[in-house]
XYZ file of C-alpha atoms in Angstrom:
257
model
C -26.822 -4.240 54.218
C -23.354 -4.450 54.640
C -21.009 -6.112 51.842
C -18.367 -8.636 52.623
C -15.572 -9.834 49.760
C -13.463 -12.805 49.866
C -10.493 -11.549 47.643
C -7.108 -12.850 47.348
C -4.046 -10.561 48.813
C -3.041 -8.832 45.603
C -6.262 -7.732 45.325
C -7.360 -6.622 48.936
C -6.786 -2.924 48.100
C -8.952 -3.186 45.206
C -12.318 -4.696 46.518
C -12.162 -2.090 49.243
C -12.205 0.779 46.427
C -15.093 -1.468 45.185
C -17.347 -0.400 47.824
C -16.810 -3.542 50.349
C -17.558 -3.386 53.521
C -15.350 -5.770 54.948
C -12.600 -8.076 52.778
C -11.286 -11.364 53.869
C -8.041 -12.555 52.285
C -8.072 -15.819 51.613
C -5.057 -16.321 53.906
C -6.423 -14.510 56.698
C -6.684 -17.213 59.997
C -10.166 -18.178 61.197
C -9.799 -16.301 64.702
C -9.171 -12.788 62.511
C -11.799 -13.378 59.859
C -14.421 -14.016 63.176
C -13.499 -11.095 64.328
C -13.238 -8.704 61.370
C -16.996 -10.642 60.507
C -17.600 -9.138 64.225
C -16.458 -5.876 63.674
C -18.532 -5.568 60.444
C -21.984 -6.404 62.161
C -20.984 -3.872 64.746
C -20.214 -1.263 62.570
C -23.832 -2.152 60.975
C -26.115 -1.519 63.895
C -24.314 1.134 64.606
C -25.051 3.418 61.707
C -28.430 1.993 61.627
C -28.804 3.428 65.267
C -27.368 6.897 63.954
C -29.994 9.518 62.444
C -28.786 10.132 58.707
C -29.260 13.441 58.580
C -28.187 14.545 61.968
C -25.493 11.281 62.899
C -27.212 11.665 66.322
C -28.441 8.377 67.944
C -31.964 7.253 66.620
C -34.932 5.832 68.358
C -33.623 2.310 69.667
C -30.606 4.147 71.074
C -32.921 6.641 72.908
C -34.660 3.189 74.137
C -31.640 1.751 75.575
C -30.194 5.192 77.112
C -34.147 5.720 79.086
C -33.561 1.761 80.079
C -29.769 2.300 81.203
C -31.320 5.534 83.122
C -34.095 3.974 84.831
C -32.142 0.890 86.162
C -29.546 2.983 87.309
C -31.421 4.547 89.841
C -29.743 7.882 89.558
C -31.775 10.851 89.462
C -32.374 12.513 85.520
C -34.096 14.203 83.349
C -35.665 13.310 79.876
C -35.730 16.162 78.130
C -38.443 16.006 74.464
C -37.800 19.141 72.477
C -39.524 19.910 69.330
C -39.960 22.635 66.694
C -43.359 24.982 66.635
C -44.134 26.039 63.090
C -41.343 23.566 61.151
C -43.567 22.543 58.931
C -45.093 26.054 57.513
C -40.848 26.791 57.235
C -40.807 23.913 55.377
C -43.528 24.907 52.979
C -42.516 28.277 52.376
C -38.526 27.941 52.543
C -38.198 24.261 50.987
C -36.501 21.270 52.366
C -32.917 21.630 51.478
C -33.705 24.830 54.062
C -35.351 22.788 56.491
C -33.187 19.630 57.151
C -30.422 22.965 57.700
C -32.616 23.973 60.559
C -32.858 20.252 61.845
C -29.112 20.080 61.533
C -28.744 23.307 63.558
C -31.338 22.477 66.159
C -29.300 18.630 66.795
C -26.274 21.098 67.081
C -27.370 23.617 69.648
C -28.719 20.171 71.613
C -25.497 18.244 71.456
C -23.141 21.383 71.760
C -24.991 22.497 74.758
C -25.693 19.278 76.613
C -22.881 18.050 75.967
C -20.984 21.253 76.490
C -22.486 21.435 80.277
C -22.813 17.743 81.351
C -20.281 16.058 78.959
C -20.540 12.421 79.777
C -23.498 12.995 81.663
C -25.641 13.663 78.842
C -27.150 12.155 75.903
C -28.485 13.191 72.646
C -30.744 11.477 70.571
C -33.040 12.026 67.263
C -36.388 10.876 67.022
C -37.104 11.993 63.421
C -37.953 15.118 61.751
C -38.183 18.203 64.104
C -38.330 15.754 67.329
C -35.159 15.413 69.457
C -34.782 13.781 72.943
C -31.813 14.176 75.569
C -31.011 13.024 78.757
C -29.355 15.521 81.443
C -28.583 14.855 85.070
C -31.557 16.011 87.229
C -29.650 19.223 88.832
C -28.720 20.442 85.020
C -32.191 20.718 84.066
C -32.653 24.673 84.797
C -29.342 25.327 83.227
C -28.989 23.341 80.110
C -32.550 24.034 79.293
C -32.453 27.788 79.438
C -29.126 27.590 77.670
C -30.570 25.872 75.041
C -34.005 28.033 74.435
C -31.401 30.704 74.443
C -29.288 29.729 71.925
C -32.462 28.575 69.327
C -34.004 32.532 69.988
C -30.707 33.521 69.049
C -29.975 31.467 65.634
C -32.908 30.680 64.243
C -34.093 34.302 62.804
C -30.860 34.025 61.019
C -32.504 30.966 59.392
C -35.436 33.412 57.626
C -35.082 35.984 54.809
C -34.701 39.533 56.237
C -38.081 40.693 55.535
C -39.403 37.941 57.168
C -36.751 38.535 60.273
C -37.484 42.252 60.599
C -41.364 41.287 60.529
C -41.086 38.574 62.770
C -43.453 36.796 60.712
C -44.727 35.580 56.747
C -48.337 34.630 55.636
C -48.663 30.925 54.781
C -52.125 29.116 54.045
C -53.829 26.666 56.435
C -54.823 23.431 55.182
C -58.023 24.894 53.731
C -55.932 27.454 51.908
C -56.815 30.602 53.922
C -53.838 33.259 54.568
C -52.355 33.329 58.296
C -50.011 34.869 60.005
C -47.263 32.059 61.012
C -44.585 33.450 63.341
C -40.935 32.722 63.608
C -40.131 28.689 64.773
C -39.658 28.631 68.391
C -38.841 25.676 70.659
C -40.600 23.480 73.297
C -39.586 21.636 75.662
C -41.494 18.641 77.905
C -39.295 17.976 80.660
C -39.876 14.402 82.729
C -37.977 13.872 85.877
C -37.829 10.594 88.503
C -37.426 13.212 90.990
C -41.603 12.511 92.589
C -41.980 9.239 89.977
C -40.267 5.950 90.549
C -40.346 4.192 86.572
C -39.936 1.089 85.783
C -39.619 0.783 82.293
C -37.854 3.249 79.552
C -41.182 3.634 77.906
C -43.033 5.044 80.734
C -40.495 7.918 80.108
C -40.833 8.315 76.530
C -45.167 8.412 77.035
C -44.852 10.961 79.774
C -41.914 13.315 78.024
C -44.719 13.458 74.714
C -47.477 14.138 77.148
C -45.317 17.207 78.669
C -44.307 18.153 75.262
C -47.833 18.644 74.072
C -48.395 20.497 77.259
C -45.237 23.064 76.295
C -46.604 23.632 72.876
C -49.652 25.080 73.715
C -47.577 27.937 75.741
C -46.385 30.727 73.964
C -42.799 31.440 72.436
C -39.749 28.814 73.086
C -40.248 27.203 76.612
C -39.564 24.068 78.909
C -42.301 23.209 81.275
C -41.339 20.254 83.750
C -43.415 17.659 85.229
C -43.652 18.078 89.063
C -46.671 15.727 89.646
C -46.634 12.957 92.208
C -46.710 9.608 91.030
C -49.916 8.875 88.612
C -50.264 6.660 85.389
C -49.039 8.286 82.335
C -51.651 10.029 79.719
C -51.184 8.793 76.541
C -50.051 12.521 74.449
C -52.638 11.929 71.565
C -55.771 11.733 74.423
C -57.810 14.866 74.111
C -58.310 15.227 77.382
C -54.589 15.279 78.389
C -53.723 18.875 78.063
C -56.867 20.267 79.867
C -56.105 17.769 82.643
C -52.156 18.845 83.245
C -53.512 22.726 82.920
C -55.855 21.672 85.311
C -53.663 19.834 87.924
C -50.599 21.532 90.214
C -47.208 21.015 90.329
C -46.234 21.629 86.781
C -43.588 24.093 86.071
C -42.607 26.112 83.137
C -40.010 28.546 82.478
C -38.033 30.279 79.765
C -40.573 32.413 78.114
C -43.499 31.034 79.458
């Protein structure tokens, strides 16, 4: 919630090093106070958009870029990547060493995507290990390969060299038995209006989770990329969702796969 002070002018230095938000002076004209009050409110959606641990754009700013994509027309590519075997790096390595690898995943997204489509491309942060960017359709081959390349390079670095030289640790299951779990690697659900006309931003968001699921049941870090013709989205937590896309053509996966 953001703080606003009325304070008189000698002291308009001092409620700022108070922790205010905003001050008003109390001979500050009605036209700059509304817009200083303006400015404030602005500045707080905005950081309430903004992922605290990454700064990238959260959810309802992934919303509004899938809307602002869909209306436009323009041919693109929503992009879901998440982490395999976060949470068992978690467990073993601690927190303070996983939100570094969530920070360093959001950085290989924006630095690539942003790197190869500049304007063109968006970033967002759904939470935890799940991120969600937007690329220009012809990019997709490109920034995705770039990106799987960069992860497979930085995150062994992440691990302690036993671990690294292994290529794997023994972690328990959730009924306490011993397991091999292998280094993270990334996945990638790609969703294109290349063969689907959408309507609505949240047609893209179902069908990029669907495509996800689909990527992490392939081995090692991979994009796969909806090529299906038109059909009504499967909801990602439907059982039968993953047997149907291995079952169906047109679905496409690369780097590593």
């Amino acid at each position: 919630m953001p703080v606003l002070v009325m304070a008189a002018a000698e002291r308009f230095e001092d409620a700022f090093d108070a922790g205010a938000d905003e001050v008003l002076r109390a001979d500050m004209s009605d036209r700059e106070a509304t817009a200083r009050l303006s400015a404030m409110l602005r500045r707080s959606d905005r950081d309430t958009d903004v992922h605290p641990s990454t700064r990238l754009p959260g959810t309802r700013e992934i919303e509004a870029e899938l809307t602002r994509r869909v209306a436009s027309g323009e041919k693109f590519a929503a992009c879901y990547a998440d982490l395999d075997h976060f949470k068992e790096f978690n467990d073993r390595y601690g927190y303070h060493h996983g939100d570094q690898v969530i920070r360093l995943v959001a950085r290989i997204l924006h630095d690539v995507v942003k790197g190869l489509c500049v304007e063109e491309g968006f970033v967002g942060h759904i939470g935890g290990d799940d991120f969600l960017y937007t690329i220009p359709l012809a990019a997709v081959p490109r920034v995705c390969d770039e990106v799987i390349r960069v992860f497979d390079e930085l995150i062994p670095c992440q691990y302690s060299e036993q671990d690294r030289r292994v290529g794997y640790f023994f972690g328990k299951d959730r009924r306490g038995q011993l397991h091999r779990v292998p280094l993270m690697t990334l996945s990638i659900g790609v969703v294109t209006n290349q063969r689907r006309h959408f309507t609505r931003g949240i047609e893209v968001s179902e069908l990029a989770t669907e495509m996800k699921s689909y990527a992490k049941t392939l081995s090692g870090s991979v994009w796969a990329v909806d090529r299906r013709r038109e059909e009504p989205a499967v909801p990602a937590s439907a059982g039968a969702s993953i047997d149907a896309l291995r079952a169906r053509q047109g679905i496409r996966s690369a780097g590593g796969a």
